[in-house]
Tab-separated table of C-alpha atoms and ligand atoms in Angstrom:
chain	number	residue	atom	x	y	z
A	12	UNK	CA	74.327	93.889	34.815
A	13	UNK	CA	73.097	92.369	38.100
A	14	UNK	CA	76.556	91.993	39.469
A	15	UNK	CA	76.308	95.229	40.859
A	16	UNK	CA	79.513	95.336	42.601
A	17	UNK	CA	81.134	95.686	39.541
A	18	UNK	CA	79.316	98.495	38.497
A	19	UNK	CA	79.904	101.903	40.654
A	20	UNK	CA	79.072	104.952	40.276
A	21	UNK	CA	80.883	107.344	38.511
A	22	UNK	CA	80.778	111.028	39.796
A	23	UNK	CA	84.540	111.030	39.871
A	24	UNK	CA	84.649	111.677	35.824
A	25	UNK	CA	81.443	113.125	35.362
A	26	UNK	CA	80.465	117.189	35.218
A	27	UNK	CA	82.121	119.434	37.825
A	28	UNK	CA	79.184	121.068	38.526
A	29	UNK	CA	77.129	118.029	38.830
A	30	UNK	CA	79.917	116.737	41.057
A	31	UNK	CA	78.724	119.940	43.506
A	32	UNK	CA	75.224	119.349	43.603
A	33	UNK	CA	75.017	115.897	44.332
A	34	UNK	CA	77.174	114.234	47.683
A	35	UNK	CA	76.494	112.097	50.332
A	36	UNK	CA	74.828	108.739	49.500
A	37	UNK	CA	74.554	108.941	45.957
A	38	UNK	CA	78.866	109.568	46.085
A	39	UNK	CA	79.243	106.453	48.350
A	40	UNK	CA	80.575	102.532	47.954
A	41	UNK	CA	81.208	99.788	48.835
A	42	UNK	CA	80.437	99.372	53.055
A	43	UNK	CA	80.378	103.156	53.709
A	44	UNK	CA	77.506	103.310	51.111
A	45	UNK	CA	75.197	100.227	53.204
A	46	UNK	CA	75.666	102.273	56.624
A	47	UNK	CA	74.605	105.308	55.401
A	48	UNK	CA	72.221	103.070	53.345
A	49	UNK	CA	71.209	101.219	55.853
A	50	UNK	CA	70.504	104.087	58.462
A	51	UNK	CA	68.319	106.153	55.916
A	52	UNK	CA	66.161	103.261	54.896
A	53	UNK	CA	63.817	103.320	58.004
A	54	UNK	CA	62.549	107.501	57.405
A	55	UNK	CA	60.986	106.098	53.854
A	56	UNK	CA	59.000	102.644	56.259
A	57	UNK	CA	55.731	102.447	55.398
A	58	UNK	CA	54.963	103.764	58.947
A	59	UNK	CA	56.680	106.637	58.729
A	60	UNK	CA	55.568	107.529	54.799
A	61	UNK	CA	51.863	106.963	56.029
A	62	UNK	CA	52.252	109.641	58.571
A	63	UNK	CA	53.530	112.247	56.344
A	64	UNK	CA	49.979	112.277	54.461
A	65	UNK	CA	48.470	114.925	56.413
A	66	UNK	CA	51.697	117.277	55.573
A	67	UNK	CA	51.376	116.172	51.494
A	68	UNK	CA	47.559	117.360	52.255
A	69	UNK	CA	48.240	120.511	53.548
A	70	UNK	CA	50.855	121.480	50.801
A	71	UNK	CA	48.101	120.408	48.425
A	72	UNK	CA	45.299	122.494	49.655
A	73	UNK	CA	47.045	125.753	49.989
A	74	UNK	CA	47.798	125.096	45.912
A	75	UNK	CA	43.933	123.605	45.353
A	76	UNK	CA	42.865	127.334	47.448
A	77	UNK	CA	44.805	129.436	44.982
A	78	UNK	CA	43.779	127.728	42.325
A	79	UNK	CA	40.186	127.896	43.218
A	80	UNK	CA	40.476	131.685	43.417
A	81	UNK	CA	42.138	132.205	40.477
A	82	UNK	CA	39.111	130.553	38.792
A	83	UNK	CA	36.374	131.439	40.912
A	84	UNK	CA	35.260	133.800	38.087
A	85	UNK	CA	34.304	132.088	35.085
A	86	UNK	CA	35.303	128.818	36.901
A	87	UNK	CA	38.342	128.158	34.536
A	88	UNK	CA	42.179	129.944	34.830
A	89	UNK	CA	45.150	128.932	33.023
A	90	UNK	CA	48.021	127.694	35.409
A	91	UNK	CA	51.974	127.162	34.294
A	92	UNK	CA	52.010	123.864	36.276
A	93	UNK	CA	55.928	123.492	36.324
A	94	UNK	CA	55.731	126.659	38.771
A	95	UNK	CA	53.156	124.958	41.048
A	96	UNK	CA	54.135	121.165	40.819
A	97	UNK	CA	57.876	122.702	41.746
A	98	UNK	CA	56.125	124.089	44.451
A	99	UNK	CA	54.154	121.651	45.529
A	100	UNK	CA	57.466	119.283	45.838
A	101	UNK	CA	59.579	120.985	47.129
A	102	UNK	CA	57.225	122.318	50.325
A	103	UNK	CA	56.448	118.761	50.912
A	104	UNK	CA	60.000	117.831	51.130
A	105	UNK	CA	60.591	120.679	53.774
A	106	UNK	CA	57.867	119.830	55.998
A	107	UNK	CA	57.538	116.134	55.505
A	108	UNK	CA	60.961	114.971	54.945
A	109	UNK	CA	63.348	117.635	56.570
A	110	UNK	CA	61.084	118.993	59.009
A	111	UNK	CA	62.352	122.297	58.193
A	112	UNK	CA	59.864	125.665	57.422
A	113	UNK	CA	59.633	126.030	53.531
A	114	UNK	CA	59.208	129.579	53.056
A	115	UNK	CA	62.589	129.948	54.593
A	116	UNK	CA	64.149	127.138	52.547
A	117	UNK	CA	63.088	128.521	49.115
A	118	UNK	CA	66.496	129.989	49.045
A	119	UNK	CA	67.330	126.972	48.609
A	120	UNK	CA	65.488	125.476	46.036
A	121	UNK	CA	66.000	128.661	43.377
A	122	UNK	CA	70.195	128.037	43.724
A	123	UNK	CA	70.083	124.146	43.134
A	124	UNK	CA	67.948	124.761	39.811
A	125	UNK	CA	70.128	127.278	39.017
A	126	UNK	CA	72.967	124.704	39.457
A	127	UNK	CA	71.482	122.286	37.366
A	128	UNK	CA	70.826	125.071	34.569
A	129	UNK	CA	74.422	125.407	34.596
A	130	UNK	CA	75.311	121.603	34.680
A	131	UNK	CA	73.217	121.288	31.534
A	132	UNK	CA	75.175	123.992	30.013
A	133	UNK	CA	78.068	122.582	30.749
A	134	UNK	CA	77.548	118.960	29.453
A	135	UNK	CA	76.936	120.555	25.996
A	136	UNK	CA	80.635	121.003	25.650
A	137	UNK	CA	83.534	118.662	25.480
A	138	UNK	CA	85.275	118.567	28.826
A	139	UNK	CA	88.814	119.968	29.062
A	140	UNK	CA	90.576	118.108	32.018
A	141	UNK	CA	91.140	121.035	34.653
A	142	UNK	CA	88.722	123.325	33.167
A	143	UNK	CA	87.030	123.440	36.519
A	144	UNK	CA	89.370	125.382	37.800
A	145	UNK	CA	89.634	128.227	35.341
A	146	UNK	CA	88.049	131.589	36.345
A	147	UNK	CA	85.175	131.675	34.044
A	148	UNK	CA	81.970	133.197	34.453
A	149	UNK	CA	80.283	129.541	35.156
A	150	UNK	CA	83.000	128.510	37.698
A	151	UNK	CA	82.508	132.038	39.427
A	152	UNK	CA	78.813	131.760	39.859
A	153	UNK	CA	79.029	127.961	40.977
A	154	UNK	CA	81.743	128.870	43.549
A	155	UNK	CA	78.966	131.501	44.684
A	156	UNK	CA	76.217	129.479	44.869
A	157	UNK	CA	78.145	126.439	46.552
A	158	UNK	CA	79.222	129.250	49.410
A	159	UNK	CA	75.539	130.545	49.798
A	160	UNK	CA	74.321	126.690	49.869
A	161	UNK	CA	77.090	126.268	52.260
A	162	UNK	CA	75.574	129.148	54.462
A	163	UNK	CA	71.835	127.954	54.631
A	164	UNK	CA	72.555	124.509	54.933
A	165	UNK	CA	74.827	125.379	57.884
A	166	UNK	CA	71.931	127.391	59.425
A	167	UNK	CA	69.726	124.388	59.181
A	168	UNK	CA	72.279	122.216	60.847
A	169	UNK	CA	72.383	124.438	63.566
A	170	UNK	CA	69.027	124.943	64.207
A	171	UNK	CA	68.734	121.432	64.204
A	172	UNK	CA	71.240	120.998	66.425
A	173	UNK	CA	70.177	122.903	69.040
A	174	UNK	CA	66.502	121.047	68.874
A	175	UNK	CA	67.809	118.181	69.068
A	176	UNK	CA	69.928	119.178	72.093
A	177	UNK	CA	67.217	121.268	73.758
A	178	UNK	CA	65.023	117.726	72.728
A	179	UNK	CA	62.520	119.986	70.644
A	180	UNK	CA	62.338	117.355	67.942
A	181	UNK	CA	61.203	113.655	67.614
A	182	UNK	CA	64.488	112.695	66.218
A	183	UNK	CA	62.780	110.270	63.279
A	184	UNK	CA	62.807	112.361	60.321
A	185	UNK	CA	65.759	112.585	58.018
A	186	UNK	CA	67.279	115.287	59.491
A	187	UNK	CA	67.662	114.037	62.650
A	188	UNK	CA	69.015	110.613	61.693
A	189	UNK	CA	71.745	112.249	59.780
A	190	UNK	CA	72.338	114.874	62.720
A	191	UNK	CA	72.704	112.402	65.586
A	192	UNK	CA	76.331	112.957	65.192
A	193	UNK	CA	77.872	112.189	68.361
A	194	UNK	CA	76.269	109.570	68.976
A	195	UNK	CA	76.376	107.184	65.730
A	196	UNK	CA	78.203	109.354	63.258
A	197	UNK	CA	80.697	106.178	62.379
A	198	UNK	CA	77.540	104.024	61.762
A	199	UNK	CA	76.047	106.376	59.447
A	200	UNK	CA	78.601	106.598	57.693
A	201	UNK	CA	79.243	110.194	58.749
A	202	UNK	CA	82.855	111.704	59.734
A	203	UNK	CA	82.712	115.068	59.240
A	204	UNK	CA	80.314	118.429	58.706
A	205	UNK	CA	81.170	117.893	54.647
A	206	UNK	CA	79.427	114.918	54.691
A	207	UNK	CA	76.077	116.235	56.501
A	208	UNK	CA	76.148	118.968	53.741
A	209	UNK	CA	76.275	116.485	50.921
A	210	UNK	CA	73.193	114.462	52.451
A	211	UNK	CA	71.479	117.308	52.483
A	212	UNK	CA	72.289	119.179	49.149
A	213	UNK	CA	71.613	115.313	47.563
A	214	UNK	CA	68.015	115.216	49.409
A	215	UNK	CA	66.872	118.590	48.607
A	216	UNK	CA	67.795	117.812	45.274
A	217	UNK	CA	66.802	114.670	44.233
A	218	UNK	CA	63.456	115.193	46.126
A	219	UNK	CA	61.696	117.969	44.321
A	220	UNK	CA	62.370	117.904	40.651
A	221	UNK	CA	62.373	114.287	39.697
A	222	UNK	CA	58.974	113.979	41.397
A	223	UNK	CA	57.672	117.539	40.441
A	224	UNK	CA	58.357	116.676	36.505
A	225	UNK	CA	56.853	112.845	37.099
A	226	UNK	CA	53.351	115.103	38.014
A	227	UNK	CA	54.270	117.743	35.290
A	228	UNK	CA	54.238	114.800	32.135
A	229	UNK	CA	51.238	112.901	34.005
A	230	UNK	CA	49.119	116.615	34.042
A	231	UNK	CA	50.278	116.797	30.257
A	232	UNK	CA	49.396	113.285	29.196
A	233	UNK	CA	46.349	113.309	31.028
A	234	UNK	CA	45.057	116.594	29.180
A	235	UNK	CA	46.127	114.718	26.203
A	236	UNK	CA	44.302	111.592	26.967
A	237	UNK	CA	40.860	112.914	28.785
A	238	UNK	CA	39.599	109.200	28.320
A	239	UNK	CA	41.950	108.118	30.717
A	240	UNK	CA	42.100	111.540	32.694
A	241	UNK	CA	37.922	110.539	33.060
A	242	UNK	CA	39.281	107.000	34.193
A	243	UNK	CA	41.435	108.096	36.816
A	244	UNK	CA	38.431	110.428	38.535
A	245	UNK	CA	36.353	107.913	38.262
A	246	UNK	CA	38.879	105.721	40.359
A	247	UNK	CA	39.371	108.622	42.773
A	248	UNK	CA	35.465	109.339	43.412
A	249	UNK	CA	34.911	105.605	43.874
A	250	UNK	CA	37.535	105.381	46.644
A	251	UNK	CA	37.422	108.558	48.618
A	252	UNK	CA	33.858	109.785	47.982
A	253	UNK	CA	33.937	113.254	49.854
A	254	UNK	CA	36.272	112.118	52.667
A	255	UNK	CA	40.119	113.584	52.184
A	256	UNK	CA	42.701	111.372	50.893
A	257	UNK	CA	44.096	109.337	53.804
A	258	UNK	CA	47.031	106.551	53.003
A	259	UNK	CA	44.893	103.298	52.839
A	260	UNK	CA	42.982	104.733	50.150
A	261	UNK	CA	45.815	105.998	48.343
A	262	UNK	CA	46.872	102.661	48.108
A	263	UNK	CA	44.140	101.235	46.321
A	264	UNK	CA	44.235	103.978	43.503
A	265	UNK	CA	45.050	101.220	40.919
A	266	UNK	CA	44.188	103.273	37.925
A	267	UNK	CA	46.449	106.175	38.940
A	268	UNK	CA	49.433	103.567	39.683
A	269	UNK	CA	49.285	102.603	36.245
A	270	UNK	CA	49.103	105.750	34.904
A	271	UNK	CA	52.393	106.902	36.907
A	272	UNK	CA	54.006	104.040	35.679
A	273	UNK	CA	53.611	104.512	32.098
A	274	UNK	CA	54.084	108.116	32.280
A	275	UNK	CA	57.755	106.979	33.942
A	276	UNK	CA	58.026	104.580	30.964
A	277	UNK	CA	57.598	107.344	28.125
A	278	UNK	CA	59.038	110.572	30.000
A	279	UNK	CA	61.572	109.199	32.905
A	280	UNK	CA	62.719	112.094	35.340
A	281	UNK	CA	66.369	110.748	35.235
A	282	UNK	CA	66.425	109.780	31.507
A	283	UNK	CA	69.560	107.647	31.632
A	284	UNK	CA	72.151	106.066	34.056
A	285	UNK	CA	76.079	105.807	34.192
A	286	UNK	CA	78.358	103.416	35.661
A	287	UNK	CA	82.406	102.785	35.782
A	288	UNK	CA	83.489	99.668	35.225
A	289	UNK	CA	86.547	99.527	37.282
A	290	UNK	CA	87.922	95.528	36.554
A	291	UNK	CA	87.427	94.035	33.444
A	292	UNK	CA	84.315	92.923	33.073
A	293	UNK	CA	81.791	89.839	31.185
A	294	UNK	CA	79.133	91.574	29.936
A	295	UNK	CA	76.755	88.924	28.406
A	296	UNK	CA	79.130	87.747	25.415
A	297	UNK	CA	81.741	90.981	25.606
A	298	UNK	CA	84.371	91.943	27.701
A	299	UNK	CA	84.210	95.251	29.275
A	300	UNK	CA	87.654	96.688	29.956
A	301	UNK	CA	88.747	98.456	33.143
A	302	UNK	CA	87.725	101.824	33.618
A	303	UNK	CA	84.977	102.098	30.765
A	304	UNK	CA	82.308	104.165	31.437
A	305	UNK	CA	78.973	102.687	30.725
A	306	UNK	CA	75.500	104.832	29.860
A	307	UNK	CA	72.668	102.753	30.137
A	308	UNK	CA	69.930	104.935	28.429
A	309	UNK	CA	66.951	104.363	30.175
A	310	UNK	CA	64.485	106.324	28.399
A	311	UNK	CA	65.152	104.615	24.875
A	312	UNK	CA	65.264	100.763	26.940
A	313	UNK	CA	61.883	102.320	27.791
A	314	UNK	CA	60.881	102.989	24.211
A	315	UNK	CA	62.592	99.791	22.624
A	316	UNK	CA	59.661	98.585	20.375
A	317	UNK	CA	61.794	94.943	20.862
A	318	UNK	CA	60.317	95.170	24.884
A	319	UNK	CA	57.289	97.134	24.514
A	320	UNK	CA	55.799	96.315	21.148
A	321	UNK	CA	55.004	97.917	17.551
A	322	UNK	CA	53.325	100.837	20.263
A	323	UNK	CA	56.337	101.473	22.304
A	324	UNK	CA	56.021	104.997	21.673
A	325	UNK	CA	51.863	105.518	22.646
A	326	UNK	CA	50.380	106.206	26.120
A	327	UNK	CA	48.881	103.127	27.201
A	328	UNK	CA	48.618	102.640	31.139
A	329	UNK	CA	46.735	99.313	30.643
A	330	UNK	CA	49.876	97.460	30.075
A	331	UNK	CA	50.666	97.731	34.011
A	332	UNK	CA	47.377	96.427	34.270
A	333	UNK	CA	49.058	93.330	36.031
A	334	UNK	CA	52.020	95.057	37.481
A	335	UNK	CA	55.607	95.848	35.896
A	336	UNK	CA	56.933	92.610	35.833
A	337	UNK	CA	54.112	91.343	33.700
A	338	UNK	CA	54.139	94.629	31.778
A	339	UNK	CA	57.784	94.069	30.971
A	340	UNK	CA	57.512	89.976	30.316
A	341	UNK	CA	60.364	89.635	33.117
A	342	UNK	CA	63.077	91.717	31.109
A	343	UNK	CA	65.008	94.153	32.749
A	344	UNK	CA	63.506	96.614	30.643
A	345	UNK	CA	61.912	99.300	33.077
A	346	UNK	CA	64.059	101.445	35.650
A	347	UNK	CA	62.330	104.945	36.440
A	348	UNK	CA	63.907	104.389	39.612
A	349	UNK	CA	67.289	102.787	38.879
A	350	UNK	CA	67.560	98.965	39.895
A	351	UNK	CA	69.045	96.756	42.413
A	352	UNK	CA	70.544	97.680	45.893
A	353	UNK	CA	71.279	101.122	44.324
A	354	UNK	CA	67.294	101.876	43.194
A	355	UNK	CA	66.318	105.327	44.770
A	356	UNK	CA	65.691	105.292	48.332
A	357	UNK	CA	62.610	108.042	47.847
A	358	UNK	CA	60.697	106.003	45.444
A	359	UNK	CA	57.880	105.311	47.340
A	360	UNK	CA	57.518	109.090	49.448
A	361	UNK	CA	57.712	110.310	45.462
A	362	UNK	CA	55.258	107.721	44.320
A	363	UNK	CA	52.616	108.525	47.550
A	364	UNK	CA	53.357	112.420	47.529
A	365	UNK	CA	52.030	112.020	43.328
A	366	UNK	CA	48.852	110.199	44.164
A	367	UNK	CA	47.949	112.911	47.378
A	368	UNK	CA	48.470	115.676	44.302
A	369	UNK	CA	46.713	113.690	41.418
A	370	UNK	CA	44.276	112.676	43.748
A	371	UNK	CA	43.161	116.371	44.997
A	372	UNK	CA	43.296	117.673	41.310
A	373	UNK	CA	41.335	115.238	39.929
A	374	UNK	CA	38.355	115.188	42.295
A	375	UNK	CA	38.522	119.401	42.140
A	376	UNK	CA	39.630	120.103	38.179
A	377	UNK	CA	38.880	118.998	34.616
A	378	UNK	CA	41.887	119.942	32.955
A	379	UNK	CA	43.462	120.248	29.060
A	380	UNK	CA	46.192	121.895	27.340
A	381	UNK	CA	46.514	125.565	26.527
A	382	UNK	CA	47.008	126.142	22.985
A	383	UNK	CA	49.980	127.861	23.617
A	384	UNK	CA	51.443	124.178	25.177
A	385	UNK	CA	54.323	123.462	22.551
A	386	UNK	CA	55.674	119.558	23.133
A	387	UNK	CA	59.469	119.844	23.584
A	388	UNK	CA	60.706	117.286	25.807
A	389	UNK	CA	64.273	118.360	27.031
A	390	UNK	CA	66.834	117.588	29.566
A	391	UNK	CA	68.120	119.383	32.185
A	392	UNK	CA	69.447	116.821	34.610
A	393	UNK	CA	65.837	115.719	34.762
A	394	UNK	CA	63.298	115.743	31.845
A	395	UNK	CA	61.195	118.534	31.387
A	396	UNK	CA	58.866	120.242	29.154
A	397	UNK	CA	61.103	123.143	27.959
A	398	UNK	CA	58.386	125.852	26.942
A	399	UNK	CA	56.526	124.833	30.160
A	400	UNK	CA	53.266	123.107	30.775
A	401	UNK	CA	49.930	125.828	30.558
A	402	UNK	CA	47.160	123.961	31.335
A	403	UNK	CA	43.745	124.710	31.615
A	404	UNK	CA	42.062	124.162	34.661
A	405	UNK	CA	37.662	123.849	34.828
A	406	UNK	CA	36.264	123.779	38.314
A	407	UNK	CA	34.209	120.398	38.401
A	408	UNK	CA	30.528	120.754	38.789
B	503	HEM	C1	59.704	110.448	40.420
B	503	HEM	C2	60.632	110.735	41.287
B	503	HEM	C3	62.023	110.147	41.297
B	503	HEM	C4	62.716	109.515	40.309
B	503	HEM	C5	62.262	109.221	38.873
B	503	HEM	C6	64.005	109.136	40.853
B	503	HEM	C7	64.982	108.440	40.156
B	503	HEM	C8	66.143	107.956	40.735
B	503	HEM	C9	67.099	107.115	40.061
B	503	HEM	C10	67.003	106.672	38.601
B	503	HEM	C11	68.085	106.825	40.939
B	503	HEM	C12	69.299	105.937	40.688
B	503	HEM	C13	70.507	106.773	40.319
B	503	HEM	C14	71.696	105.879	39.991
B	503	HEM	O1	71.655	104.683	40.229
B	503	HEM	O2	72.689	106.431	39.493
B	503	HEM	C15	67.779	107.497	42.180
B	503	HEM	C16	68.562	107.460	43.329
B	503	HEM	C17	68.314	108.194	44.455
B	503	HEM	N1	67.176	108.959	44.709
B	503	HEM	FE1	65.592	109.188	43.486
B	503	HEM	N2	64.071	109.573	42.157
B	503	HEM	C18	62.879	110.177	42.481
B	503	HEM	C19	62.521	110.731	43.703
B	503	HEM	C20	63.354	110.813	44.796
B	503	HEM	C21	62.994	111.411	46.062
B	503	HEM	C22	61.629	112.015	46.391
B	503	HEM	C23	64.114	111.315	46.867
B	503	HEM	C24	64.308	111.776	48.278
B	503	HEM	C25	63.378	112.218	49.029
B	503	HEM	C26	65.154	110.641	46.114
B	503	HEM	C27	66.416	110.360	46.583
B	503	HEM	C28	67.324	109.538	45.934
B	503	HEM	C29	68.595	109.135	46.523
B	503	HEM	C30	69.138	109.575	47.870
B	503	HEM	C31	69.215	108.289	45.596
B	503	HEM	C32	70.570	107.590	45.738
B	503	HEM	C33	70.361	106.181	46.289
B	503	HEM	C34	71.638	105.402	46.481
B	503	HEM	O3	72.627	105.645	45.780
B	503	HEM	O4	71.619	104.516	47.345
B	503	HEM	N3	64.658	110.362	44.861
B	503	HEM	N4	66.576	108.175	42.041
C-alpha cells in the first residue's frame, strides 16, 4: 500500500452527489495534485496555525458566554453539543481559515450538510449507471443547492477579489493563495473559476464536520469516562493556570493528545477510505487487477483486536502514552487522517482548533451524559452520533 502512485483516488465511480460536494484538491493527480499541493501546504505552517489561536479563542468564548448563561441559574443546563461543536467549527473555519464573516457564510454550511444528508441517502441504494441524470426529487434539490452554492461562493470570490485588488487583505490565508489568479494560477494548479469553486466547496467541507464530530465523540467519551475527563483538567489547570490558552501551551497538553487520538482510533470522522487501482497491481502476495476499486476500512483496522489487543474495542488513551507509532508497534494500523503524501492537509489546524475547545470546556464545565443520550454511532459521510449528543454541563466551582 505505500506505493501510492498506484493507488488514486476514485471520485470518478463513486456517488454523484458526493462527486458535487467535494472538488479541487481532493479530485486531483498526479503533478496537478503536488502544485496545488504544494501551494496550500504553507496556510497550515506552524507559523501561520499559531496565529490563528486568538480567532479559535474568540469562537470559543462567545459559545463558553452562552453557555454560562444558560446555566447561570442552578449552575447546570443541558446542551445538544452537535449544534454547538458544528458551530464552533465551522465559525473558526470562516474567520481563521477563509477570512470570510461567518454569520454571512452560514448559508453555506446548512446546504453542504444537507448535501451530505442526501449523499448518505443515496449510497443506501445500488447505483444505476446514468441515474444522475434522471429528474428525481434528489437530483432536483442537488441541482438547487449546487446553483445556490454556486451563487455564494461566487460572492465570496468577488469580494475577495476586489480586496485583494484594492490590497485590503494580507494575501496569506487560504483564500488568497487560491485567488491570486493572475498571477500564479498555472502553479496552483488553477485554470479556471470551476476550479476555485471546488477548493472552496472541498475546504468548507472537509473543515467543519470531521473536526466538529472528533470534539462531539471526545465530549461523549469523556462524560463516559469522568476518570479520564478529571485527568485531562487536571492537565489543563497545571498548564494554563488562569492565563487563556495561547499555542505553546496547547502544545504541551499531553493528556488531551492522547485522548484525541484514541477517540480517532474508536470513532474516526472519515470511517473508511477508497482507492482505484488503475494497472495491475502486487498487493503483498495477490494481484490486484486493473481498475478494482479498493475500500480500506479504517475504522475496523482501528478495532482489529490482531493490532490493538484482546481490548481493541475499550477507551484507553494510555496506549498513546508514547506516541502512535509505539501505540501501533510500527504497523500501519492507525489512519484518522489518511496516510502518505495524500494524509489531510488540515490535520494539524483540526487537531489545535480541538485542544483551544477542550481546553476552554474543561477548565469552565464538569460535564456527563443526559439520560436521554442513546449510543448510535452512524454514518453520514462522517461518523456521528445519530440521536445527538445531550450533555450535561455543571459550572466548576
Ligand atoms: C478531525 C478532523 C479531520 C479528519 C478526521 C480528517 C480526515 C481526512 C482524511 C481521512 C483524509 C484523506 C482522504 C483520502 O485519502 O481519501 C483527508 C483529506 C483531506 N482533508 Fe481532512 N480531516 C479532518 C480535518 C480537516 C480540516 C480541518 C481540513 C481543512 C481545513 C481538511 C481538509 C482536507 C483536505 C483538503 C484533504 C485532501 C488532501 C489531499 O488529497 O491532498 N481536513 N482528511
Amino acid at each position: 500500500m505505500n506505493e501510492f502512485n498506484n493507488f488514486t483516488k476514485n471520485f470518478k465511480v463513486t456517488n454523484s452527489i458526493v462527486q458535487l460536494l467535494v472538488g479541487g484538491l481532493i479530485n486531483l493527480e498526479g503533478k496537478e495534485w503536488s502544485k496545488s499541493r504544494g501551494s496550500l501546504n504553507p496556510i497550515f505552517y506552524v507559523e501561520k496555525l499559531k496565529q490563528m489561536v486568538p480567532a479559535f479563542q474568540l469562537s470559543c468564548a462567545e459559545i463558553m458566554n452562552e453557555w454560562n448563561n444558560l446555566a447561570s441559574k442552578d449552575g447546570s443546563c443541558v446542551v445538544e453539543m452537535v449544534h454547538y461543536l458544528e458551530s464552533y467549527t465551522s465559525k473558526v473555519l470562516s474567520k481563521a481559515l477563509l477570512a470570510t464573516d461567518h454569520s454571512k457564510d452560514q448559508r453555506i454550511y446548512e446546504l453542504l450538510k444537507e448535501m451530505s444528508i442526501m449523499a448518505k441517502q443515496t449510497t443506501q441504494i445500488v447505483y444505476i449507471p446514468g441515474a444522475k441524470y434522471w429528474p428525481t426529487k434528489e437530483n432536483r434539490r442537488a441541482k438547487q443547492i449546487m446553483s445556490e452554492l454556486k451563487i455564494l461562493f461566487m460572492e465570496r470570490i468577488n469580494d475577495k477579489t476586489n480586496a485583494i485588488k484594492e490590497r485590503r487583505t494580507k494575501g496569506d490565508n487560504f483564500f488568497d493563495v487560491i485567488l491570486e489568479l493572475d498571477q500564479v494560477a498555472e502553479a496552483h494548479g488553477i485554470k479556471n473559476v470551476d476550479d476555485v469553486l471546488g477548493q472552496l466547496k472541498l475546504f468548507y467541507f472537509a473543515g467543519f464536520e470531521s473536526t466538529s464530530m472528533m470534539l462531539v465523540w471526545t465530549m461523549i467519551l469523556l462524560s463516559i469516562h469522568q476518570d479520564w475527563q478529571q485527568r485531562a483538567r487536571g492537565e489543563v489547570f497545571q498548564v494554563f493556570g488562569d492565563r487563556e490558552p495561547d499555542y505553546e501551551g496547547l502544545s504541551q497538553l499531553k493528556v488531551v493528545s492522547m485522548i484525541f487520538n484514541e477517540v480517532l482510533r474508536l470513532y474516526p470522522s472519515v470511517v473508511e477510505l477508497s482507492r482505484l487501482v488503475e494497472q495491475e497491481t502486487r498487493l503483498g502476495e495477490n494481484i490486484v487487477p486493473a481498475d478494482t476499486l479498493l475500500m480500506l476500512p479504517i475504522m475496523m483496522v482501528h478495532r482489529n483486536p490482531e493490532y490493538w489487543g484482546e481490548d481493541a474495542n475499550e477507551f484507553k488513551p494510555d496506549r498513546f502514552v508514547e506516541g502512535v507509532i509505539k501505540a501501533t508497534k510500527g504497523k500501519n494500523a492507525y489512519f484518522p487522517f489518511g496516510w502518505g503524501p495524500r494524509v489531510c492537509i488540515g490535520q494539524n489546524f483540526a487537531l489545535l482548533e480541538g485542544k483551544v475547545m477542550m481546553a476552554n470546556i474543561l477548565r469552565t464545565f464538569s460535564f456527563e451524559l443526559s439520560p436521554t443520550y442513546t449510543h448510535a454511532p452512524y454514518v453520514v459521510l462522517t461518523l456521528q452520533p445519530q440521536h445527538g449528543a445531550p450533555i450535561i454541563l455543571r459550572k466548576l466551582n
